[in-house]
Amino acid sequence: MKIHEYQAKSLLAQYGVPIPRGDVARTPEDARRIAEQIGARVVVKAQIHGGGRGKAGGIKTAKTAAEAEEVARSLLGTRLVTHQTGPEGLPLNAVLVEEAVEAERELYLSVLIDTSASVPVMIASEAGGMEIEEVAAKSPGKILKQRIGPVTGLLSYQARNLAYGMHVAPEQVRPATQIMAGIYQLFLQKDCSLVEINPLVVTADGRLLAVDAKVNFDDNGLSRHPEIAALRDASQEDPLEVEATNLGVNYVKLDGNIGCMVNGAGLAMATMDLVKLWGGEPANFLDVGGGASEDQVAGALKILLSDPKVKAAWVNIFGGILRCDLVARAIVRVLQETELGVPFVVRMNGTNLEEGMRLLKESGLDIMFESNLTEASKKAVAAAESAGEGT
Ligand code: GDP
Ligand code: MN
């Protein structure tokens, strides 16, 4: 789960990380009031779940409170497109109004999981700012890493190594290592998947300030942190994915045109592999899980079919605890109430297969059955191809 910059900064502040003075505004008038309280030059920052705002015109400075109000008016209610959002952009419903900071240097600092070593890693760079991706590609030597032992935590020599490597002044080493300790605690205690400060600014008067912050969470840890789950902003997420979350099924939208509904993550991966093997592209990953109810299966199927990119649907179920007849009932229910515009392939096996097949056949619906997994995948790919040719 992602959160907004203003929410991320408030978490950072709870962990002792210095942040600029400021507040979030949802109306131009609020922006003016906040700017008046700050009483100095401010930055007005678009709050969307995506980076690259600086280059996309989502970060603007204002000299006066009246100007801050004008800038907020021009941003609020629009959609901001950045290189991270896709061409539709994301709705811009809030701005962060903050004191503008005089930046002497822009550093980079983050914690995430190093998946190759299965431990957290802290990453630091003296070349922070908007070009960090380019730095990583062209001068990887400027990206410093310290893997963190989950038992020992971030050791003080590791933090000092990073601070020295960023070439901060001697009097900034201690504040820098305190910020590192703070973000590691935040990462650990709130089950984050990423805590990133970019830029971590060195101000003209020698202070360190988190000018931008990004904090992402591991969805599987959210049940332990209701206060974090409450920060969710569904307006920033794909509507179909939000529906799936509410329904309690695992749905990830992908770029292809074959909608797959499967039970079990392993079978879902195998299903996508097969689709790709024959040259097809899955439109989604959808795992209804082992113990899904008829309503959940029906809801999941509706989500799958409401993706306009889907040119063929493939239901691939191994009936264990989830019985084939329950899946069949859900399919019949959904296909009878929605007009089926795409070829529909069903491959089922396992518990109550005969009853499931009987229900599907008696429904009279135009469904392709195939009990063999490989054959079913070929049918789904061929169906999507011929449907694609027709449009
Ligand atoms: P991003 O482009 O979405 O990562 O948004 P950031 O919050 O990182 O802002 C982009 C850039 O704007 C930063 O890298 C800074 O260079 C600059 N910036 C943002 N806020 C301030 C500020 O208060 N003072 C100064 N001098 N620069 C700022
Ligand atoms: Mn940034």
Short mmCIF file of C-alpha atoms and ligand atoms in Angstrom, two decimals:
data_model
loop_
_atom_site.label_atom_id
_atom_site.label_comp_id
_atom_site.label_asym_id
_atom_site.label_seq_id
_atom_site.Cartn_x
_atom_site.Cartn_y
_atom_site.Cartn_z
CA MET A 1 0.00 0.00 0.00
CA LYS A 2 1.16 3.50 -0.81
CA ILE A 3 0.48 6.70 1.12
CA HIS A 4 0.87 10.40 0.34
CA GLU A 5 3.98 12.44 0.98
CA TYR A 6 2.29 14.46 3.77
CA GLN A 7 1.33 11.23 5.55
CA ALA A 8 4.83 9.81 5.07
CA LYS A 9 6.37 12.94 6.54
CA SER A 10 4.17 12.84 9.58
CA LEU A 11 5.33 9.25 10.20
CA LEU A 12 8.95 10.31 9.71
CA ALA A 13 8.48 13.09 12.26
CA GLN A 14 7.18 10.53 14.77
CA TYR A 15 10.51 8.74 14.33
CA GLY A 16 12.58 11.86 14.94
CA VAL A 17 13.31 12.80 11.34
CA PRO A 18 13.33 16.59 10.79
CA ILE A 19 10.78 17.72 8.18
CA PRO A 20 9.88 21.20 6.87
CA ARG A 21 7.01 23.06 8.55
CA GLY A 22 3.78 22.68 6.63
CA ASP A 23 0.36 21.11 6.32
CA VAL A 24 -1.97 19.51 3.79
CA ALA A 25 -4.63 21.58 1.99
CA ARG A 26 -7.69 20.38 0.09
CA THR A 27 -8.93 23.83 -0.96
CA PRO A 28 -7.14 26.95 -2.27
CA GLU A 29 -8.32 28.84 0.82
CA ASP A 30 -6.70 26.26 3.10
CA ALA A 31 -3.48 26.60 1.13
CA ARG A 32 -3.57 30.35 1.69
CA ARG A 33 -4.16 29.97 5.42
CA ILE A 34 -1.27 27.53 5.80
CA ALA A 35 1.05 29.79 3.80
CA GLU A 36 0.04 32.75 6.01
CA GLN A 37 0.90 30.76 9.12
CA ILE A 38 4.29 29.80 7.68
CA GLY A 39 4.85 33.46 6.83
CA ALA A 40 7.65 32.87 4.32
CA ARG A 41 8.19 31.56 0.80
CA VAL A 42 6.43 28.19 0.43
CA VAL A 43 6.37 25.20 -1.91
CA VAL A 44 3.01 23.82 -3.01
CA LYS A 45 3.33 20.10 -3.70
CA ALA A 46 0.82 17.90 -5.54
CA GLN A 47 -0.18 14.92 -3.39
CA ILE A 48 -0.53 11.88 -5.62
CA HIS A 49 0.67 8.29 -5.29
CA GLY A 50 3.46 8.72 -7.79
CA GLY A 51 6.90 10.26 -8.04
CA GLY A 52 8.38 12.44 -10.73
CA ARG A 53 6.12 15.33 -9.76
CA GLY A 54 8.90 17.89 -9.92
CA LYS A 55 9.48 17.33 -13.64
CA ALA A 56 5.73 17.15 -14.33
CA GLY A 57 4.88 20.57 -12.89
CA GLY A 58 3.46 19.26 -9.62
CA ILE A 59 5.92 21.13 -7.36
CA LYS A 60 5.65 24.92 -7.39
CA THR A 61 7.04 27.68 -5.20
CA ALA A 62 5.03 30.70 -4.07
CA LYS A 63 6.38 33.94 -2.59
CA THR A 64 3.15 35.06 -0.94
CA ALA A 65 0.08 33.47 0.60
CA ALA A 66 -2.05 34.84 -2.25
CA GLU A 67 0.26 33.21 -4.75
CA ALA A 68 0.08 29.91 -2.83
CA GLU A 69 -3.71 30.09 -3.09
CA GLU A 70 -3.49 30.66 -6.86
CA VAL A 71 -1.05 27.80 -7.36
CA ALA A 72 -3.24 25.48 -5.27
CA ARG A 73 -6.27 26.51 -7.34
CA SER A 74 -4.47 25.62 -10.57
CA LEU A 75 -3.46 22.19 -9.26
CA LEU A 76 -6.44 20.98 -7.20
CA GLY A 77 -9.09 19.05 -9.09
CA THR A 78 -6.79 18.20 -12.00
CA ARG A 79 -5.03 14.97 -12.86
CA LEU A 80 -1.25 14.90 -12.74
CA VAL A 81 0.62 12.82 -15.30
CA THR A 82 4.22 11.90 -14.45
CA HIS A 83 6.54 9.24 -15.85
CA GLN A 84 5.39 6.99 -13.00
CA THR A 85 1.61 7.38 -13.31
CA GLY A 86 0.80 6.15 -16.81
CA PRO A 87 -0.91 8.38 -19.41
CA GLU A 88 -4.20 8.74 -17.46
CA GLY A 89 -2.37 10.31 -14.51
CA LEU A 90 -3.73 10.39 -10.97
CA PRO A 91 -6.37 12.65 -9.39
CA LEU A 92 -4.88 15.59 -7.52
CA ASN A 93 -7.15 16.25 -4.56
CA ALA A 94 -4.70 17.64 -2.03
CA VAL A 95 -1.53 19.73 -1.91
CA LEU A 96 1.14 19.96 0.75
CA VAL A 97 2.04 23.56 1.58
CA GLU A 98 5.48 23.78 3.18
CA GLU A 99 8.15 26.32 4.02
CA ALA A 100 10.52 26.49 1.05
CA VAL A 101 13.92 25.16 1.95
CA GLU A 102 17.25 26.60 0.82
CA ALA A 103 19.06 23.48 -0.37
CA GLU A 104 22.86 23.41 -0.28
CA ARG A 105 23.03 19.72 -1.22
CA GLU A 106 20.51 16.99 -2.05
CA LEU A 107 21.21 13.54 -0.61
CA TYR A 108 19.35 10.25 -0.96
CA LEU A 109 18.45 7.77 1.78
CA SER A 110 16.19 4.71 1.81
CA VAL A 111 15.48 1.34 3.42
CA LEU A 112 13.93 -1.57 1.55
CA ILE A 113 14.22 -5.34 1.35
CA ASP A 114 17.20 -6.70 -0.54
CA THR A 115 15.37 -9.65 -2.06
CA SER A 116 18.58 -11.38 -3.20
CA ALA A 117 19.86 -11.49 0.38
CA SER A 118 16.45 -11.61 2.13
CA VAL A 119 17.43 -8.84 4.54
CA PRO A 120 16.70 -5.12 4.78
CA VAL A 121 19.21 -2.85 3.08
CA MET A 122 19.89 0.83 3.68
CA ILE A 123 20.82 2.78 0.56
CA ALA A 124 22.46 6.20 0.63
CA SER A 125 23.84 8.56 -1.97
CA GLU A 126 25.41 11.98 -2.06
CA ALA A 127 23.74 12.46 -5.47
CA GLY A 128 20.08 12.68 -4.43
CA GLY A 129 17.35 14.65 -6.17
CA MET A 130 15.37 14.15 -9.31
CA GLU A 131 18.11 12.36 -11.28
CA ILE A 132 18.65 9.48 -8.84
CA GLU A 133 17.60 6.81 -11.37
CA GLU A 134 20.19 8.15 -13.81
CA VAL A 135 22.86 8.18 -11.09
CA ALA A 136 22.09 4.54 -10.32
CA ALA A 137 22.42 3.63 -14.00
CA LYS A 138 25.47 5.72 -14.91
CA SER A 139 27.51 6.04 -11.72
CA PRO A 140 26.54 3.08 -9.52
CA GLY A 141 29.62 3.82 -7.39
CA LYS A 142 27.72 6.75 -5.92
CA ILE A 143 25.04 4.43 -4.54
CA LEU A 144 26.12 3.09 -1.15
CA LYS A 145 24.52 0.06 0.47
CA GLN A 146 24.57 -1.52 3.91
CA ARG A 147 22.73 -4.79 4.40
CA ILE A 148 21.09 -4.94 7.81
CA GLY A 149 21.10 -8.09 9.91
CA PRO A 150 17.53 -8.61 11.12
CA VAL A 151 18.85 -9.67 14.55
CA THR A 152 21.48 -6.96 15.06
CA GLY A 153 19.58 -4.15 13.38
CA LEU A 154 21.41 -1.19 11.84
CA LEU A 155 24.79 -1.04 13.59
CA SER A 156 26.26 2.36 14.36
CA TYR A 157 29.41 1.77 12.30
CA GLN A 158 27.19 0.98 9.27
CA ALA A 159 25.29 4.24 9.69
CA ARG A 160 28.57 6.16 10.09
CA ASN A 161 29.98 4.50 6.96
CA LEU A 162 26.97 5.70 4.98
CA ALA A 163 27.21 9.20 6.45
CA TYR A 164 30.94 9.47 5.63
CA GLY A 165 30.24 8.05 2.17
CA MET A 166 27.73 10.84 1.54
CA HIS A 167 30.48 13.31 2.50
CA VAL A 168 28.42 15.20 5.03
CA ALA A 169 30.25 17.73 7.24
CA PRO A 170 31.57 16.34 10.55
CA GLU A 171 28.85 18.08 12.56
CA GLN A 172 26.17 16.48 10.32
CA VAL A 173 27.33 12.91 10.87
CA ARG A 174 25.39 12.51 14.09
CA PRO A 175 22.10 13.98 12.78
CA ALA A 176 22.50 11.82 9.66
CA THR A 177 22.98 8.60 11.64
CA GLN A 178 20.00 9.53 13.84
CA ILE A 179 17.84 9.89 10.74
CA MET A 180 19.05 6.48 9.55
CA ALA A 181 18.21 4.88 12.89
CA GLY A 182 14.79 6.55 12.76
CA ILE A 183 13.85 5.34 9.31
CA TYR A 184 15.05 1.83 10.09
CA GLN A 185 12.80 1.74 13.17
CA LEU A 186 9.88 3.04 11.09
CA PHE A 187 10.56 0.42 8.40
CA LEU A 188 10.66 -2.36 10.98
CA GLN A 189 7.82 -1.37 13.30
CA LYS A 190 5.26 -0.52 10.63
CA ASP A 191 6.04 -3.42 8.25
CA CYS A 192 7.11 -1.11 5.43
CA SER A 193 8.32 -2.31 2.07
CA LEU A 194 10.06 1.02 1.41
CA VAL A 195 11.03 4.15 3.31
CA GLU A 196 12.68 6.69 1.03
CA ILE A 197 13.84 10.26 1.57
CA ASN A 198 14.74 11.97 -1.71
CA PRO A 199 15.97 14.58 -1.43
CA LEU A 200 17.39 14.62 2.08
CA VAL A 201 18.45 18.23 1.98
CA VAL A 202 21.45 19.85 3.63
CA THR A 203 20.23 23.39 4.25
CA ALA A 204 22.34 26.53 3.88
CA ASP A 205 22.61 26.69 7.68
CA GLY A 206 23.82 23.10 7.90
CA ARG A 207 20.66 21.24 8.97
CA LEU A 208 19.37 18.00 7.47
CA LEU A 209 15.72 18.01 6.35
CA ALA A 210 13.54 15.40 4.65
CA VAL A 211 12.18 17.48 1.73
CA ASP A 212 10.46 14.54 0.03
CA ALA A 213 9.37 11.21 1.51
CA LYS A 214 7.88 8.00 0.21
CA VAL A 215 6.69 5.21 2.50
CA ASN A 216 5.16 1.98 1.13
CA PHE A 217 3.77 -0.88 3.20
CA ASP A 218 3.65 -4.63 2.90
CA ASP A 219 -0.09 -5.34 2.48
CA ASN A 220 0.29 -8.56 4.43
CA GLY A 221 1.34 -6.57 7.51
CA LEU A 222 -1.55 -4.09 7.39
CA SER A 223 -3.83 -6.11 9.65
CA ARG A 224 -1.33 -5.43 12.44
CA HIS A 225 -1.48 -1.66 11.90
CA PRO A 226 -5.03 -0.32 11.70
CA GLU A 227 -3.68 3.24 12.02
CA ILE A 228 -1.68 2.69 8.82
CA ALA A 229 -4.53 0.95 6.98
CA ALA A 230 -6.63 4.05 7.74
CA LEU A 231 -4.22 6.15 5.64
CA ARG A 232 -5.32 4.40 2.44
CA ASP A 233 -6.52 6.73 -0.33
CA ALA A 234 -8.54 4.59 -2.72
CA SER A 235 -8.86 7.47 -5.22
CA GLN A 236 -5.20 6.85 -6.09
CA GLU A 237 -5.63 3.14 -6.79
CA ASP A 238 -6.98 1.15 -9.71
CA PRO A 239 -10.77 0.88 -9.06
CA LEU A 240 -10.79 -2.82 -9.95
CA GLU A 241 -7.96 -3.51 -7.51
CA VAL A 242 -9.80 -1.61 -4.77
CA GLU A 243 -12.92 -3.70 -5.41
CA ALA A 244 -10.83 -6.87 -5.23
CA THR A 245 -9.27 -5.81 -1.93
CA ASN A 246 -12.73 -5.17 -0.46
CA LEU A 247 -13.85 -8.55 -1.74
CA GLY A 248 -10.85 -10.30 -0.20
CA VAL A 249 -9.37 -11.76 -3.39
CA ASN A 250 -5.89 -11.23 -4.82
CA TYR A 251 -6.16 -9.29 -8.07
CA VAL A 252 -3.36 -7.56 -9.91
CA LYS A 253 -4.09 -5.87 -13.21
CA LEU A 254 -1.61 -6.64 -15.99
CA ASP A 255 -1.22 -5.44 -19.57
CA GLY A 256 -2.50 -8.41 -21.60
CA ASN A 257 -5.96 -9.42 -22.87
CA ILE A 258 -6.62 -12.87 -21.37
CA GLY A 259 -8.51 -12.59 -18.10
CA CYS A 260 -7.62 -15.48 -15.80
CA MET A 261 -9.45 -16.61 -12.67
CA VAL A 262 -7.67 -19.26 -10.65
CA ASN A 263 -7.62 -20.68 -7.13
CA GLY A 264 -4.24 -20.76 -5.43
CA ALA A 265 -1.27 -18.50 -6.15
CA GLY A 266 0.86 -21.37 -7.50
CA LEU A 267 -1.79 -22.42 -10.00
CA ALA A 268 -2.29 -18.77 -10.90
CA MET A 269 1.41 -18.41 -11.71
CA ALA A 270 1.38 -21.66 -13.72
CA THR A 271 -1.69 -20.42 -15.58
CA MET A 272 0.03 -17.18 -16.55
CA ASP A 273 3.16 -19.10 -17.58
CA LEU A 274 1.10 -21.31 -19.90
CA VAL A 275 -0.65 -18.32 -21.42
CA LYS A 276 2.72 -16.74 -22.15
CA LEU A 277 4.15 -20.03 -23.45
CA TRP A 278 1.69 -19.97 -26.36
CA GLY A 279 2.30 -16.32 -27.07
CA GLY A 280 -0.63 -14.88 -25.12
CA GLU A 281 -0.60 -12.14 -22.48
CA PRO A 282 -2.54 -12.37 -19.21
CA ALA A 283 -4.78 -9.39 -18.43
CA ASN A 284 -4.51 -10.01 -14.71
CA PHE A 285 -3.39 -12.19 -11.86
CA LEU A 286 -6.49 -13.30 -9.97
CA ASP A 287 -6.38 -15.79 -7.13
CA VAL A 288 -9.71 -16.34 -5.38
CA GLY A 289 -7.99 -18.49 -2.76
CA GLY A 290 -8.78 -21.89 -1.37
CA GLY A 291 -11.86 -21.19 0.72
CA ALA A 292 -13.71 -18.65 -1.41
CA SER A 293 -17.49 -18.35 -1.14
CA GLU A 294 -19.85 -18.32 -4.13
CA ASP A 295 -20.23 -14.55 -3.70
CA GLN A 296 -16.47 -14.05 -3.74
CA VAL A 297 -16.03 -16.14 -6.89
CA ALA A 298 -18.90 -14.30 -8.57
CA GLY A 299 -17.49 -10.91 -7.52
CA ALA A 300 -14.04 -11.87 -8.76
CA LEU A 301 -15.45 -12.94 -12.10
CA LYS A 302 -17.29 -9.65 -12.47
CA ILE A 303 -14.07 -7.75 -11.79
CA LEU A 304 -12.25 -9.81 -14.39
CA LEU A 305 -14.94 -9.26 -17.01
CA SER A 306 -15.28 -5.52 -16.37
CA ASP A 307 -11.72 -4.91 -17.55
CA PRO A 308 -12.30 -3.59 -21.10
CA LYS A 309 -8.94 -5.00 -22.23
CA VAL A 310 -10.11 -8.58 -21.70
CA LYS A 311 -10.69 -10.35 -25.04
CA ALA A 312 -10.99 -13.88 -23.64
CA ALA A 313 -11.63 -15.30 -20.17
CA TRP A 314 -10.11 -18.44 -18.75
CA VAL A 315 -11.29 -19.98 -15.48
CA ASN A 316 -8.81 -22.55 -14.20
CA ILE A 317 -9.90 -24.25 -10.99
CA PHE A 318 -8.49 -27.16 -9.08
CA GLY A 319 -11.33 -28.18 -6.82
CA GLY A 320 -10.08 -28.95 -3.34
CA ILE A 321 -11.77 -27.13 -0.49
CA LEU A 322 -13.15 -24.85 -3.19
CA ARG A 323 -15.63 -27.19 -4.90
CA CYS A 324 -16.18 -27.18 -8.67
CA ASP A 325 -19.97 -26.96 -8.25
CA LEU A 326 -19.66 -23.77 -6.21
CA VAL A 327 -17.49 -22.22 -8.92
CA ALA A 328 -19.96 -23.38 -11.59
CA ARG A 329 -22.88 -21.81 -9.70
CA ALA A 330 -20.96 -18.52 -9.51
CA ILE A 331 -20.12 -18.64 -13.23
CA VAL A 332 -23.73 -19.34 -14.21
CA ARG A 333 -25.01 -16.57 -11.95
CA VAL A 334 -22.62 -13.95 -13.37
CA LEU A 335 -22.93 -14.96 -17.02
CA GLN A 336 -26.72 -14.98 -16.82
CA GLU A 337 -26.88 -11.44 -15.47
CA THR A 338 -24.09 -9.92 -17.60
CA GLU A 339 -23.95 -10.15 -21.32
CA LEU A 340 -20.91 -12.24 -22.17
CA GLY A 341 -18.96 -10.39 -24.80
CA VAL A 342 -15.87 -12.57 -24.84
CA PRO A 343 -15.02 -16.25 -25.42
CA PHE A 344 -15.07 -18.14 -22.13
CA VAL A 345 -12.88 -21.15 -21.41
CA VAL A 346 -13.39 -23.30 -18.30
CA ARG A 347 -10.98 -25.90 -17.10
CA MET A 348 -11.98 -27.56 -13.83
CA ASN A 349 -10.87 -30.64 -12.01
CA GLY A 350 -11.24 -32.13 -8.53
CA THR A 351 -13.98 -32.05 -5.91
CA ASN A 352 -17.55 -32.23 -7.31
CA LEU A 353 -16.37 -31.91 -10.91
CA GLU A 354 -19.38 -33.86 -12.29
CA GLU A 355 -21.89 -31.65 -10.51
CA GLY A 356 -20.05 -28.53 -11.67
CA MET A 357 -19.97 -29.69 -15.29
CA ARG A 358 -23.65 -30.62 -15.16
CA LEU A 359 -24.56 -27.11 -13.94
CA LEU A 360 -22.52 -25.43 -16.65
CA LYS A 361 -23.90 -27.64 -19.43
CA GLU A 362 -27.52 -27.30 -18.30
CA SER A 363 -27.17 -23.52 -18.17
CA GLY A 364 -26.96 -23.48 -21.97
CA LEU A 365 -24.28 -20.81 -21.77
CA ASP A 366 -21.73 -20.52 -24.55
CA ILE A 367 -18.72 -21.89 -22.67
CA MET A 368 -15.74 -23.89 -23.93
CA PHE A 369 -14.88 -26.83 -21.66
CA GLU A 370 -11.49 -28.40 -21.60
CA SER A 371 -10.31 -30.66 -18.79
CA ASN A 372 -6.70 -30.82 -20.00
CA LEU A 373 -4.66 -27.92 -18.65
CA THR A 374 -2.36 -27.50 -21.68
CA GLU A 375 -5.24 -27.73 -24.15
CA ALA A 376 -7.27 -25.23 -22.13
CA SER A 377 -4.41 -22.72 -22.19
CA LYS A 378 -4.08 -23.12 -25.99
CA LYS A 379 -7.82 -22.55 -26.41
CA ALA A 380 -7.72 -19.39 -24.29
CA VAL A 381 -4.80 -17.96 -26.28
CA ALA A 382 -6.39 -18.87 -29.63
CA ALA A 383 -9.71 -17.35 -28.54
CA ALA A 384 -8.05 -14.09 -27.55
CA GLU A 385 -6.16 -13.98 -30.83
CA SER A 386 -9.23 -14.45 -33.00
CA ALA A 387 -11.22 -11.99 -30.85
CA GLY A 388 -8.38 -9.48 -31.27
CA GLU A 389 -8.44 -9.88 -35.05
CA GLY A 390 -12.15 -9.06 -35.14
CA THR A 391 -11.68 -5.63 -33.53
P1 GDP B 1 9.22 14.24 -6.85
O1 GDP B 1 9.68 14.90 -8.13
O2 GDP B 1 7.84 13.66 -7.00
O3 GDP B 1 10.22 13.28 -6.31
O4 GDP B 1 9.04 15.41 -5.79
P2 GDP B 1 10.07 16.08 -4.74
O5 GDP B 1 9.35 16.38 -3.52
O6 GDP B 1 11.33 15.29 -4.61
O7 GDP B 1 10.39 17.46 -5.43
C1 GDP B 1 11.14 17.53 -6.63
C2 GDP B 1 12.32 18.49 -6.43
O8 GDP B 1 11.83 19.77 -6.11
C3 GDP B 1 13.25 18.10 -5.31
O9 GDP B 1 14.23 17.17 -5.73
C4 GDP B 1 13.86 19.44 -4.95
O10 GDP B 1 14.97 19.68 -5.79
C5 GDP B 1 12.77 20.42 -5.28
N1 GDP B 1 12.10 20.87 -4.05
C6 GDP B 1 10.99 20.39 -3.48
N2 GDP B 1 10.71 21.07 -2.36
C7 GDP B 1 11.67 22.00 -2.24
C8 GDP B 1 11.96 23.04 -1.30
O11 GDP B 1 11.28 23.26 -0.32
N3 GDP B 1 13.06 23.79 -1.52
C9 GDP B 1 13.87 23.57 -2.60
N4 GDP B 1 14.94 24.33 -2.76
N5 GDP B 1 13.63 22.63 -3.48
C10 GDP B 1 12.55 21.86 -3.32
MN MN B 2 11.54 13.12 -4.68
#
